[in-house]
Coordinates of C-alpha atoms in Angstrom, one line a residue:
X2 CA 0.0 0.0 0.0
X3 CA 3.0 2.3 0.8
X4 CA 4.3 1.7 -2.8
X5 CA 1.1 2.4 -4.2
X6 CA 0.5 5.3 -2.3
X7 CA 4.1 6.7 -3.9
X8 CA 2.6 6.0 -7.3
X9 CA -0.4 8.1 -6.4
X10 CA 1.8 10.8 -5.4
X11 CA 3.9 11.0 -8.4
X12 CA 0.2 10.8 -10.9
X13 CA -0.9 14.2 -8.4
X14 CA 2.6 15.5 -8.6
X15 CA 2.9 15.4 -13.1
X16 CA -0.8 16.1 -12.9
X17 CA -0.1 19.7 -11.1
X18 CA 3.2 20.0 -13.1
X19 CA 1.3 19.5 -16.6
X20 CA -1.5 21.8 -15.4
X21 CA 0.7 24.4 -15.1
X22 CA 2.2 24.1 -18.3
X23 CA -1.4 24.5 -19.9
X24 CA -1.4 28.0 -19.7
X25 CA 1.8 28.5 -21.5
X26 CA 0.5 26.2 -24.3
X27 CA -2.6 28.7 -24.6
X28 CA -0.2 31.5 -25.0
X29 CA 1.1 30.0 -27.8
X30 CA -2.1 29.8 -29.3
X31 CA -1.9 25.9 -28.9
X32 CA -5.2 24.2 -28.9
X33 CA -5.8 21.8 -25.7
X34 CA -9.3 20.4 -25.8
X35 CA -10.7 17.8 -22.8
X36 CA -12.9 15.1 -24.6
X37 CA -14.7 12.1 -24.4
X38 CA -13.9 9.2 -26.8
X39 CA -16.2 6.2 -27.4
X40 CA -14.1 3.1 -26.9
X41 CA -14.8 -0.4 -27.3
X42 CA -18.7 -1.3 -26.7
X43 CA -19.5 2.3 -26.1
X44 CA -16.9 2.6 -22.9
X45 CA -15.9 6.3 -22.4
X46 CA -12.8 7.0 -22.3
X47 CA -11.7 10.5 -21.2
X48 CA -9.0 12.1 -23.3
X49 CA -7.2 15.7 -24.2
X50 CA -6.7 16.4 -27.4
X51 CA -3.5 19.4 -28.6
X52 CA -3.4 20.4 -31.7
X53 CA -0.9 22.7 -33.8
X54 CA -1.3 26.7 -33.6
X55 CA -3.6 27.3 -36.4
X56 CA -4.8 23.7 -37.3
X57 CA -8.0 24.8 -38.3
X58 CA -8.8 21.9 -40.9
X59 CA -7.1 23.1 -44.0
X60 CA -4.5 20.8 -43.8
X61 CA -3.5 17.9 -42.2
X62 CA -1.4 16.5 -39.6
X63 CA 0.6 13.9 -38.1
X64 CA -1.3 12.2 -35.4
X65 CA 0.1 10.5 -32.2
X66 CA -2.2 8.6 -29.7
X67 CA -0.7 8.1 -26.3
X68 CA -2.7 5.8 -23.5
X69 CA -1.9 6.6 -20.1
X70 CA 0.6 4.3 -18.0
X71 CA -0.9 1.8 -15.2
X72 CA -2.7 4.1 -13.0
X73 CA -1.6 7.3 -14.3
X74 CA -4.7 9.8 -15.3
X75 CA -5.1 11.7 -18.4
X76 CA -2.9 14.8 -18.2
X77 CA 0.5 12.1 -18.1
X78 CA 1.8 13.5 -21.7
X79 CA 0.7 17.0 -21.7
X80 CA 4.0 18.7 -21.2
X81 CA 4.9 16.2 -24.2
X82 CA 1.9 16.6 -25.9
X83 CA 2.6 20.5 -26.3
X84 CA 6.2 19.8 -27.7
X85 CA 4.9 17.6 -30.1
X86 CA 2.0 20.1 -31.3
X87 CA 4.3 22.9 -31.1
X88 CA 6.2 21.2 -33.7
X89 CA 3.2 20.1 -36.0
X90 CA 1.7 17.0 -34.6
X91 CA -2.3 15.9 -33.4
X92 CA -1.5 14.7 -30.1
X93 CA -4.4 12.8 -28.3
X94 CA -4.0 11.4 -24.7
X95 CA -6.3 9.1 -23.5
X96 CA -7.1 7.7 -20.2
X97 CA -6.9 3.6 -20.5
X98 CA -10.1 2.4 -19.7
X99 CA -10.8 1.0 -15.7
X100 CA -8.4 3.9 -14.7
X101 CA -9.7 6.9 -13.1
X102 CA -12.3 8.8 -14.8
X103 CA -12.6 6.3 -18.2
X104 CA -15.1 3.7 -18.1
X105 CA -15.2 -0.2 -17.7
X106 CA -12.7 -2.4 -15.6
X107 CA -8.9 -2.7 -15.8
X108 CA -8.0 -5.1 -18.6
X109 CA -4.6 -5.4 -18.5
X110 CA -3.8 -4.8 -22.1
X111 CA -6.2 -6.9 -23.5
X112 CA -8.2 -7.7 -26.2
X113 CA -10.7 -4.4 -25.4
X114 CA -7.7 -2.1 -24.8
X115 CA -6.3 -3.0 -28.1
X116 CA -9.8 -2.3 -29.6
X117 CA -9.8 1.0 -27.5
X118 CA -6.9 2.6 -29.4
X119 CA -8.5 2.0 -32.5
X120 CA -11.5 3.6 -31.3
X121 CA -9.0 6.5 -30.4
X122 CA -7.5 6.5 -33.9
X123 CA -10.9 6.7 -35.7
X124 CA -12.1 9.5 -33.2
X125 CA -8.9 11.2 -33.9
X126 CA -9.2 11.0 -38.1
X127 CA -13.1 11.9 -38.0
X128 CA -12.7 14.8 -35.0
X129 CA -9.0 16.5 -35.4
X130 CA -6.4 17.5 -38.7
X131 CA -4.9 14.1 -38.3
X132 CA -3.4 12.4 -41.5
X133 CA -5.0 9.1 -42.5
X134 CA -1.5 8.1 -43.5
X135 CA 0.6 9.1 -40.7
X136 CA -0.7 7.5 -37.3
X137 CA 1.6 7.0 -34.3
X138 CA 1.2 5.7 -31.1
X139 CA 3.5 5.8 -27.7
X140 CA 3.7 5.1 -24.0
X141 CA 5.1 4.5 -20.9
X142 CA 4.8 1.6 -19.6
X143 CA 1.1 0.4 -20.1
X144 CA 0.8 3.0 -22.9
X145 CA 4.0 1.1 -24.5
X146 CA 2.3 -2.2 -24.1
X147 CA -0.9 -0.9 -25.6
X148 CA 0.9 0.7 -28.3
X149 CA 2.9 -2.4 -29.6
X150 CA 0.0 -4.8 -29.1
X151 CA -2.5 -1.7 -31.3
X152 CA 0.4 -2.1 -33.9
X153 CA -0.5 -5.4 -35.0
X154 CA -4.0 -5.2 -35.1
X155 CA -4.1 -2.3 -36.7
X156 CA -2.3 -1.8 -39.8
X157 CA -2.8 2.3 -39.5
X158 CA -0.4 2.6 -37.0
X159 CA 3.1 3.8 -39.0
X160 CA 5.4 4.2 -36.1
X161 CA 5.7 3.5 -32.3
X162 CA 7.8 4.6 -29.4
X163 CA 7.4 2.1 -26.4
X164 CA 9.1 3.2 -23.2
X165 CA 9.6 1.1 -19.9
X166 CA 7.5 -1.5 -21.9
X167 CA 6.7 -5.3 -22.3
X168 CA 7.3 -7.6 -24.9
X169 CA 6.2 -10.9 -23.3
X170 CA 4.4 -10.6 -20.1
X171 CA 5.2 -13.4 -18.7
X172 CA 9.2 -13.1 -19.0
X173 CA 8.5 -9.8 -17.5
X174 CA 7.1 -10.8 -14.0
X175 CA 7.0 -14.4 -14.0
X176 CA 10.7 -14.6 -15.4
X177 CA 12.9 -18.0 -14.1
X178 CA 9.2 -18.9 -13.4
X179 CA 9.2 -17.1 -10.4
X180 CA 6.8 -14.4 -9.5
X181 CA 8.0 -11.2 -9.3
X182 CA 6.2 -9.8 -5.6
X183 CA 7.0 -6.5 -5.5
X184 CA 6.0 -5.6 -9.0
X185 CA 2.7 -7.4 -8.9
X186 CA 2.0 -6.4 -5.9
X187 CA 2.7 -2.7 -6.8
X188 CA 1.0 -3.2 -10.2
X189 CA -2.1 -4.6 -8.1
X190 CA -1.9 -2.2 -5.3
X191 CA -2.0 0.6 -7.9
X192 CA -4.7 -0.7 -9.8
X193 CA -7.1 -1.3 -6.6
X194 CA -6.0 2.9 -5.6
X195 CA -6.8 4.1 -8.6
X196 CA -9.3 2.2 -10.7
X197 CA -11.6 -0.9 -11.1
X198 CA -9.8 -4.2 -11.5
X199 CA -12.0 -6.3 -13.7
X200 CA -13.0 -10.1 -12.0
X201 CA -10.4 -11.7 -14.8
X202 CA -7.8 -9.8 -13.7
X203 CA -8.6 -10.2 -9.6
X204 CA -8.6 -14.4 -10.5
X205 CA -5.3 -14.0 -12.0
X206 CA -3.9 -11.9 -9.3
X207 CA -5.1 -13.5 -6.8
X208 CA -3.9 -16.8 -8.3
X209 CA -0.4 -15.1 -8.8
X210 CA 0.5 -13.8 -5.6
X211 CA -0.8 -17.0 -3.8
X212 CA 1.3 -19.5 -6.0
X213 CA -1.8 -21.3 -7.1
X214 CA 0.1 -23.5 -9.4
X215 CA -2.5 -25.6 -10.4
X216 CA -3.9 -22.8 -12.4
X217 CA -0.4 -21.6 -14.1
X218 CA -1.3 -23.2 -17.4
X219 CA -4.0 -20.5 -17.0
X220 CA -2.0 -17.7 -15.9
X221 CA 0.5 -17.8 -18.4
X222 CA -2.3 -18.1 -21.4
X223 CA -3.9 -15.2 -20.1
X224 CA 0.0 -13.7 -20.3
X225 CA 0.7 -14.6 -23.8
X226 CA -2.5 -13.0 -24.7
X227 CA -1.1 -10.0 -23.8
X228 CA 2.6 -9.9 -24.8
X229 CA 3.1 -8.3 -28.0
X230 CA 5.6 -10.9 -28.6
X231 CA 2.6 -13.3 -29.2
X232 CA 1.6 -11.3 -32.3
X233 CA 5.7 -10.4 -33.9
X234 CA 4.5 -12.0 -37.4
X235 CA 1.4 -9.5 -37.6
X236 CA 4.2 -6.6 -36.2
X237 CA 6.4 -7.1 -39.1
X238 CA 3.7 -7.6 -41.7
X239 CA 2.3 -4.1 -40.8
X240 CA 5.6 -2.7 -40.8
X241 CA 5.6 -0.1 -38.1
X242 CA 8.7 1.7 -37.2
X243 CA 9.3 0.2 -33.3
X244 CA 11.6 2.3 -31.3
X245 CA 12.0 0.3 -27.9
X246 CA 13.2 2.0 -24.8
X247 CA 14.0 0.7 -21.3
X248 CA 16.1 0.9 -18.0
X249 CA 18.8 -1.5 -17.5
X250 CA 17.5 -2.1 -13.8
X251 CA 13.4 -2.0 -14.5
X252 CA 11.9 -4.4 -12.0
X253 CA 8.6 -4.5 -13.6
X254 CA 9.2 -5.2 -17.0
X255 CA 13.3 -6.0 -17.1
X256 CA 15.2 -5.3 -20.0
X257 CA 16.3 -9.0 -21.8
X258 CA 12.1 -9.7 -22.6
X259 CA 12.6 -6.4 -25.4
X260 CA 16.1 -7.3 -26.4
X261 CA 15.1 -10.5 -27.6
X262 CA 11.8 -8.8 -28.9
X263 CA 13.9 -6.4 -30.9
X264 CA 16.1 -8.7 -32.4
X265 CA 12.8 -10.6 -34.5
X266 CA 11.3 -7.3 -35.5
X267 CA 12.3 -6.8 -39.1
X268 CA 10.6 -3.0 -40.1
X269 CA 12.7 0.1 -38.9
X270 CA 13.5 -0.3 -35.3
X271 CA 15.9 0.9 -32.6
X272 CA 16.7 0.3 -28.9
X273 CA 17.7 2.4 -26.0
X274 CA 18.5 0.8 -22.9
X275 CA 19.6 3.5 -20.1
X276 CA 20.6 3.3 -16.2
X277 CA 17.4 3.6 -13.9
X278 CA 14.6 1.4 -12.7
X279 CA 10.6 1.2 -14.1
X280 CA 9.4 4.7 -16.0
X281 CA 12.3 6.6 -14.2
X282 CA 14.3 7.2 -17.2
X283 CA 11.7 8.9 -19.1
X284 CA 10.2 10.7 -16.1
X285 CA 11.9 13.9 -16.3
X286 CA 10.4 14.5 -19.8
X287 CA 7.0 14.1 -18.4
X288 CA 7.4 17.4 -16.6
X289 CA 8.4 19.0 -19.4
X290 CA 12.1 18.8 -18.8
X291 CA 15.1 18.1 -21.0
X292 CA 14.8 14.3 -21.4
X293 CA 17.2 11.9 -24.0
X294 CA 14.4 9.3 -24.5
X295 CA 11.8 11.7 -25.2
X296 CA 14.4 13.6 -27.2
X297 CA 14.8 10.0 -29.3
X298 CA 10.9 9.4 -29.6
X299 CA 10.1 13.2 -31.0
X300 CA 13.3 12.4 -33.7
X301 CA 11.8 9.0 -34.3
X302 CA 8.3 10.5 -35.2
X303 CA 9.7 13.2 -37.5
X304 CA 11.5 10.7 -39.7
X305 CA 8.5 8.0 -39.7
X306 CA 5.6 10.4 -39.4
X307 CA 7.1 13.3 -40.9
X308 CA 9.8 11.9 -43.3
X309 CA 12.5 14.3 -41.7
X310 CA 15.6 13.6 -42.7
X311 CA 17.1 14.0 -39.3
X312 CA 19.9 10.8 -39.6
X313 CA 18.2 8.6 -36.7
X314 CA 17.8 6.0 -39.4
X315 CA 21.7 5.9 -40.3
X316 CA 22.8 5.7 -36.6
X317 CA 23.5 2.8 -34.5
X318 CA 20.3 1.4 -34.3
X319 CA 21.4 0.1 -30.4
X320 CA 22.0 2.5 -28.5
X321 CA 23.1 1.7 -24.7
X322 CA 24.0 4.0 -22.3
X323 CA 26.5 2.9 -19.1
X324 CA 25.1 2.5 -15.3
X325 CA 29.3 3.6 -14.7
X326 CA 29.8 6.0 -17.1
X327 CA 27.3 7.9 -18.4
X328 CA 28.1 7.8 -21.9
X329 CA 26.2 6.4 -25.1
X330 CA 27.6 3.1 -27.0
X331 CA 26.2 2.2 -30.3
X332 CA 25.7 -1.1 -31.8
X333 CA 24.6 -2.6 -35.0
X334 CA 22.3 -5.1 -33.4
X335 CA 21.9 -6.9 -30.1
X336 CA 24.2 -9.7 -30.8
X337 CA 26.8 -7.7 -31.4
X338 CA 26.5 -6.7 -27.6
X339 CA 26.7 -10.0 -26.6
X340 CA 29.9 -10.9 -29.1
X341 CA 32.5 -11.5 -26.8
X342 CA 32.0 -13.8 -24.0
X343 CA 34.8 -13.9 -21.1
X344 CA 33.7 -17.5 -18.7
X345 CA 35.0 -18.1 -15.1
X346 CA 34.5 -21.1 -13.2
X347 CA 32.3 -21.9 -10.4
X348 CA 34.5 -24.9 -10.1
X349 CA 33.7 -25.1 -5.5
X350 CA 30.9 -27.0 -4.7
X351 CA 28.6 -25.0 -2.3
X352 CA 25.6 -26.6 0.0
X353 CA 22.8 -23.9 1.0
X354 CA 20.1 -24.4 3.1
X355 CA 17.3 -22.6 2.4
X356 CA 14.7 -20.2 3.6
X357 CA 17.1 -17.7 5.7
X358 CA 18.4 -14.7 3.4
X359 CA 21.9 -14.6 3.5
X360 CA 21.9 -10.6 2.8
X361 CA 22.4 -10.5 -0.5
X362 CA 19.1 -9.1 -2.3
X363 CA 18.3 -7.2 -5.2
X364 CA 16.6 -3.8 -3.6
X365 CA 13.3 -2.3 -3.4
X366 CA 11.6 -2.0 -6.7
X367 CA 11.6 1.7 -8.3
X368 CA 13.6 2.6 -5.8
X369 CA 16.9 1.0 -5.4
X370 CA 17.8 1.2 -9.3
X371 CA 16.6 4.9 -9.0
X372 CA 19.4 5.7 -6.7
X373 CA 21.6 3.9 -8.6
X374 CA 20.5 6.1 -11.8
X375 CA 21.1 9.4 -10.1
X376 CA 23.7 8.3 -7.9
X377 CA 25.4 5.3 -9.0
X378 CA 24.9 3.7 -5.5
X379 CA 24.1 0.0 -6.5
X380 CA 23.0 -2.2 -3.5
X381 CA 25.9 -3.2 -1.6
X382 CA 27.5 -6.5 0.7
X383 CA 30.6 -7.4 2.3
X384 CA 31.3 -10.6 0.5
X385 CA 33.4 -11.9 2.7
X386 CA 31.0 -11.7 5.7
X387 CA 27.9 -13.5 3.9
X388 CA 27.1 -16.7 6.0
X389 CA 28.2 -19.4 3.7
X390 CA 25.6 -21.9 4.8
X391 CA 22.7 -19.7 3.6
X392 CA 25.2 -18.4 0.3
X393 CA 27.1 -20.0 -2.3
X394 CA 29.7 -17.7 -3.5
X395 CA 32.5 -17.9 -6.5
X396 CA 35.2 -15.6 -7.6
X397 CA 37.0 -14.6 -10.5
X398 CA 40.7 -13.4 -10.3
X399 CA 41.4 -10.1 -10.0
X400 CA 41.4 -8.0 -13.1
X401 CA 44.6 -6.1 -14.4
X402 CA 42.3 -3.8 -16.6
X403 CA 38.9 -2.7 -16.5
X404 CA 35.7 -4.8 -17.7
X405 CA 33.4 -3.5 -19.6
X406 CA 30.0 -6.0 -19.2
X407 CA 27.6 -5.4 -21.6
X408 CA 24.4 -7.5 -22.2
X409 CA 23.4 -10.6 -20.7
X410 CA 25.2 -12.4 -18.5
X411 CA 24.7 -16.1 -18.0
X412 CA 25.2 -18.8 -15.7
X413 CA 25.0 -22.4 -16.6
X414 CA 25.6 -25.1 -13.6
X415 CA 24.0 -28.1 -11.9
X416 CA 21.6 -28.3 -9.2
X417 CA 20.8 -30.9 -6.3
X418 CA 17.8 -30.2 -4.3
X419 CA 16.6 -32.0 -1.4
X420 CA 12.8 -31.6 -1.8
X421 CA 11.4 -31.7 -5.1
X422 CA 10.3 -27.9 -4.9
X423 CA 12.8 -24.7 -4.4
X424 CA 13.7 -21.0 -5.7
X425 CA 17.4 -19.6 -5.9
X426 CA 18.7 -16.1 -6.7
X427 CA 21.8 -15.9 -8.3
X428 CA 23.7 -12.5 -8.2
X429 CA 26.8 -11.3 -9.8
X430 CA 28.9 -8.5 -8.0
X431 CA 31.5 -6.7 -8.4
X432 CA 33.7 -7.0 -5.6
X433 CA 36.7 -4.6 -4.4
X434 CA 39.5 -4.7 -2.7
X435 CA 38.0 -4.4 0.5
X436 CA 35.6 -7.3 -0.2
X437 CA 32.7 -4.6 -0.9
X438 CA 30.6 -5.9 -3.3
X439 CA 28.6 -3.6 -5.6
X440 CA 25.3 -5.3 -7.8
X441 CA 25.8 -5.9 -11.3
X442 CA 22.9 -7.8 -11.8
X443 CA 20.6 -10.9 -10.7
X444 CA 18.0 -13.2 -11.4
X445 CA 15.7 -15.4 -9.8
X446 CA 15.1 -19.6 -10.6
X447 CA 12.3 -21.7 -9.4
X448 CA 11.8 -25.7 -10.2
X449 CA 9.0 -27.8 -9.2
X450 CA 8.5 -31.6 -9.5
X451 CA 12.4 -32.2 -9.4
X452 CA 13.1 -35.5 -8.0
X453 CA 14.8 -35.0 -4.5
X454 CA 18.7 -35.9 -4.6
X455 CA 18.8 -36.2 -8.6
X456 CA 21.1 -34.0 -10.0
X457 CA 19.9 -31.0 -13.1
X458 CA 21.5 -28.4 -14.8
X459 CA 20.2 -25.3 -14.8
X460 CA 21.2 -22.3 -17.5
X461 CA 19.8 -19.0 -16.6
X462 CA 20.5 -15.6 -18.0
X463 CA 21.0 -12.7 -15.3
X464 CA 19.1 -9.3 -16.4
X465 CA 21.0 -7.4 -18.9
X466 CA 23.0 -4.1 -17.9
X467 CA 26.4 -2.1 -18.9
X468 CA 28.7 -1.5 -16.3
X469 CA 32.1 -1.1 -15.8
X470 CA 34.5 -3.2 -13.4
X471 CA 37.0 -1.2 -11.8
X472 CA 40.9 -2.6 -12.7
X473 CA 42.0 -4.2 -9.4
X474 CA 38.3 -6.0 -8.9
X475 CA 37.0 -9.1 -9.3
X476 CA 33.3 -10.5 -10.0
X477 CA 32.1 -12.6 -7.3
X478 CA 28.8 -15.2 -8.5
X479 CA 26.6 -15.4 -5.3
X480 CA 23.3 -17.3 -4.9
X481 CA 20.8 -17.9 -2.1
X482 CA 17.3 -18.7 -1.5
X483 CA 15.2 -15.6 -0.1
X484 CA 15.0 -12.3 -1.8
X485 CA 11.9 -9.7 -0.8
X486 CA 11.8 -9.0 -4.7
X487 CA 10.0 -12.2 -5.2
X488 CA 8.0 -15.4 -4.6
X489 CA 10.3 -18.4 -2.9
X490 CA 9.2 -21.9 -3.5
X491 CA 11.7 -23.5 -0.9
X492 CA 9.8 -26.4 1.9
X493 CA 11.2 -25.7 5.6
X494 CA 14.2 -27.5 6.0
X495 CA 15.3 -27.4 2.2
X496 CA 19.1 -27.5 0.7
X497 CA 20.3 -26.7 -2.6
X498 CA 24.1 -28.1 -4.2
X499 CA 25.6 -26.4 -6.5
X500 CA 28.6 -28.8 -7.8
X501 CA 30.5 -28.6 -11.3
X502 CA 30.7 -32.3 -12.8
X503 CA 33.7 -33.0 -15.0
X504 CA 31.1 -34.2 -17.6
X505 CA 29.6 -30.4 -17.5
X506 CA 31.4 -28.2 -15.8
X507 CA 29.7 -24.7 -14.1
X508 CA 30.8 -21.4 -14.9
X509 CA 29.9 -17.9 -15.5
X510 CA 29.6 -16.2 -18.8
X511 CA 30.3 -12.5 -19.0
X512 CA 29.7 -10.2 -21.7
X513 CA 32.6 -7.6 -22.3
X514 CA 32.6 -4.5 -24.7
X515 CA 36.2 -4.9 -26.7
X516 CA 37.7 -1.4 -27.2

């Protein structure tokens, strides 16, 4: 309830920030309209509509629809909304529908939502200069979900910008097949504050956060349905332009689900991945301030909407940005990210009982990788003082130079399990010479039906990031069995081995950016 109290906070705090930008947007002769669109069925949705100084129907514009984020109301994009008129688009916002003042129940991005936004498009075309030819649609968050899944049902849609976004649903918050607690339970808490969650969607919460696994089969259908993933071949037979932009440490919707998205889109597409945690890289822009994702999107619309020829389209189409450094990288696709591979061997056996966390956790969500944004402050642990019976740690040697890890980080190695259930967290620090070790990344693993005393291998890829290792430091692999960030399936009294067999040894594969 705290969390969702925060969200409410920050929807009242760019609510009174975009209110006060409305005068200056009626000074500059701006047109800012508050509407009410017929969605699916009838449902009113409640909308503002900005159009260009003088777009007085004799000629048409470039039209971008932007649904509101999960339980954000309708004034979210205003301050954007006014750049984008100011600079010759139809901008119309709409409140998703079960969300404050719209109609109908929360459907989670589903088959309604997607009909929604082509109510919103039609509304837009018969009520507003917008061009027929030149549609967009983007988000934050829920709006990016919405906006990828209205791209392939509806072929009208020329471009997209999807910030903080899913892909696939289901790697999102059930990665590892484990739930993710804090972001459901946020998602859910924020959804009960500030609209009307829909009977479907309290089932499948309700399910979620009790472990009901009897009903996964269930859960993750209802997932698939909406992931835009599930649709990619209608995607690329539309042809929209995708621009896909996330935070490295986003602990709703982390960032591998849209790398692997944006390596099968085939249309004009590019990928940001910056330093911060869920929505906070694009929140500055949403008062109105200088932003480099909002930057990207408005330079993404001129050349797909427009037909600018601003250059975005002969740049690096990836685009990543250090948690360490600050500074942009470009790539020519995702793979080449994850080119060179650098292994080090969890070679120790380790024996973990479960159920006690050892200290080593992943943070709070939308908080911990906010700090780390802002002030590169990572969570932290003395690695030599974790209690080895509840933690399995491994070590590389010290580095003579720096490493540069970029992308995805994977850990392959074989598991023992006493009970035929359990959940492990493995997380990979960078460790100084004082032992302190800073977060890099994690990931969380769950098996069920295992047969107790038999032996597995397990291959699990960490969440992707960019950050430097210091010359002098080391990388330190670290797992246990508790972390508040999520859902534990360990019985009282469980243990977990971690061994290396000769047949297939365990080790550590780290990503590293070759200068």
């Amino acid at each position: 309830m705290r969390t969702s109290l925060a969200l409410a906070v920050s929807a009242a705090l760019v609510a009174g920030t975009a209110l006060g930008l409305a005068p200056a947007a009626q000074a500059a002769d701006t047109s800012i309209r508050f509407v009410d669109i017929a969605g699916d069925g009838g449902t009113v949705l409640k909308a503002n509509v900005v159009t260009p100084a003088g777009g007085d129907g004799s000629a048409r514009y470039p039209v971008i629809v932007l649904p509101t984020s999960w339980a954000m109301p309708q004034i979210e994009y205003l301050a954007q909304a006014q750049k984008l008129a100011d600079s010759g688009y139809v901008v119309v916002s709409y409140n998703s529908r079960g969300f404050w003042q719209s109609g109908g129940e929360i459907e989670t991005a589903g088959p309604k939502d997607v009909a929604d936004a082509s109510k919103v498009i039609d509304w837009a075309l018969a009520n507003t200069p917008a061009d027929p030819d030149r549609v967009g649609m983007a988000g934050v968050s829920y709006g990016a979900g919405i906006s990828l899944l209205a791209a392939a049902h509806d072929p009208r849609v020329k471009a997209v910008a999807a910030l903080s976004g899913w892909a696939d649903l289901i790697e999102s918050i059930y990665s590892g097949r484990t739930q993710h607690l804090q972001a459901a339970g946020l998602l859910g808490g924020a959804g009960y504050l500030t609209g009307r969650p829909g009977p479907e969607l309290k089932q499948i919460l309700g399910d979620f956060l009790s472990s009901n696994l009897d009903k996964e089969d269930e859960m993750i259908a209802w997932g698939r349905t909406r992931s835009p993933a599930t649709y990619l071949d209608r995607i690329n037979a539309n042809g929209a332009a995708i621009m896909l932009g996330n935070a490295w440490g986003d602990t709703i919707f982390p960032p591998n689900q849209y790398a692997s998205f944006y390596e099968k889109l085939t249309g004009p597409k590019r990928l940001e991945f910056r330093p911060g945690d869920h929505a906070t890289a694009e929140a500055t822009g949403l008062f109105g301030l200088p932003n480099d994702t909002w930057t990207s999107t408005h330079r993404w619309f001129d050349r797909y909407l427009k037909g600018v020829d601003n250059g975005i389209d002969r740049e690096q189409p990836v685009q990543l940005k250090s948690r360490s450094t600050g500074g942009y990288e470009g790539y020519a696709d995702w793979k080449s990210v994850n080119a060179d591979q650098r292994k080090f061997s969890l070679a120790d056996t380790e024996h973990v009982w479960a159920n006690v966390d050892s200290g080593a956790n992943g943070g709070i969500t939308l908080l911990t990788n906010a700090l780390d944004q802002f002030l590169r402050t990572p969570p932290v642990v003395s690695v030599p003082l974790l209690p080895r019976a509840f933690a399995g740690v491994w070590q590389s040697e010290r580095y003579d130079t720096a490493q540069k890890v970029r992308g995805t980080v994977r850990v392959h190695t074989t598991v023992t399990p006493t009970k035929e259930s359990g959940t492990f967290v493995a997380y990979l620090y960078d460790v100084g010479p004082l032992g302190i070790g800073k977060l890099v990344s994690n990931a969380p693993y769950t098996f069920h039906d295992r047969t107790p005393g038999q032996p597995f291998a397990v291959d699990l890829e960490l969440f992707s990031t960019a950050y430097d290792v210091p010359a002098g430091h080391r990388l330190a692999l670290v797992v246990d069995t508790v972390d508040p960030l999520y859902i534990e399936h360990n019985p009282t009294g469980a243990q977990l081995t971690f061994s290396s067999p000769s047949a297939d040894p365990s080790y550590v594969s780290v990503p590293l950016r070759q200068e």
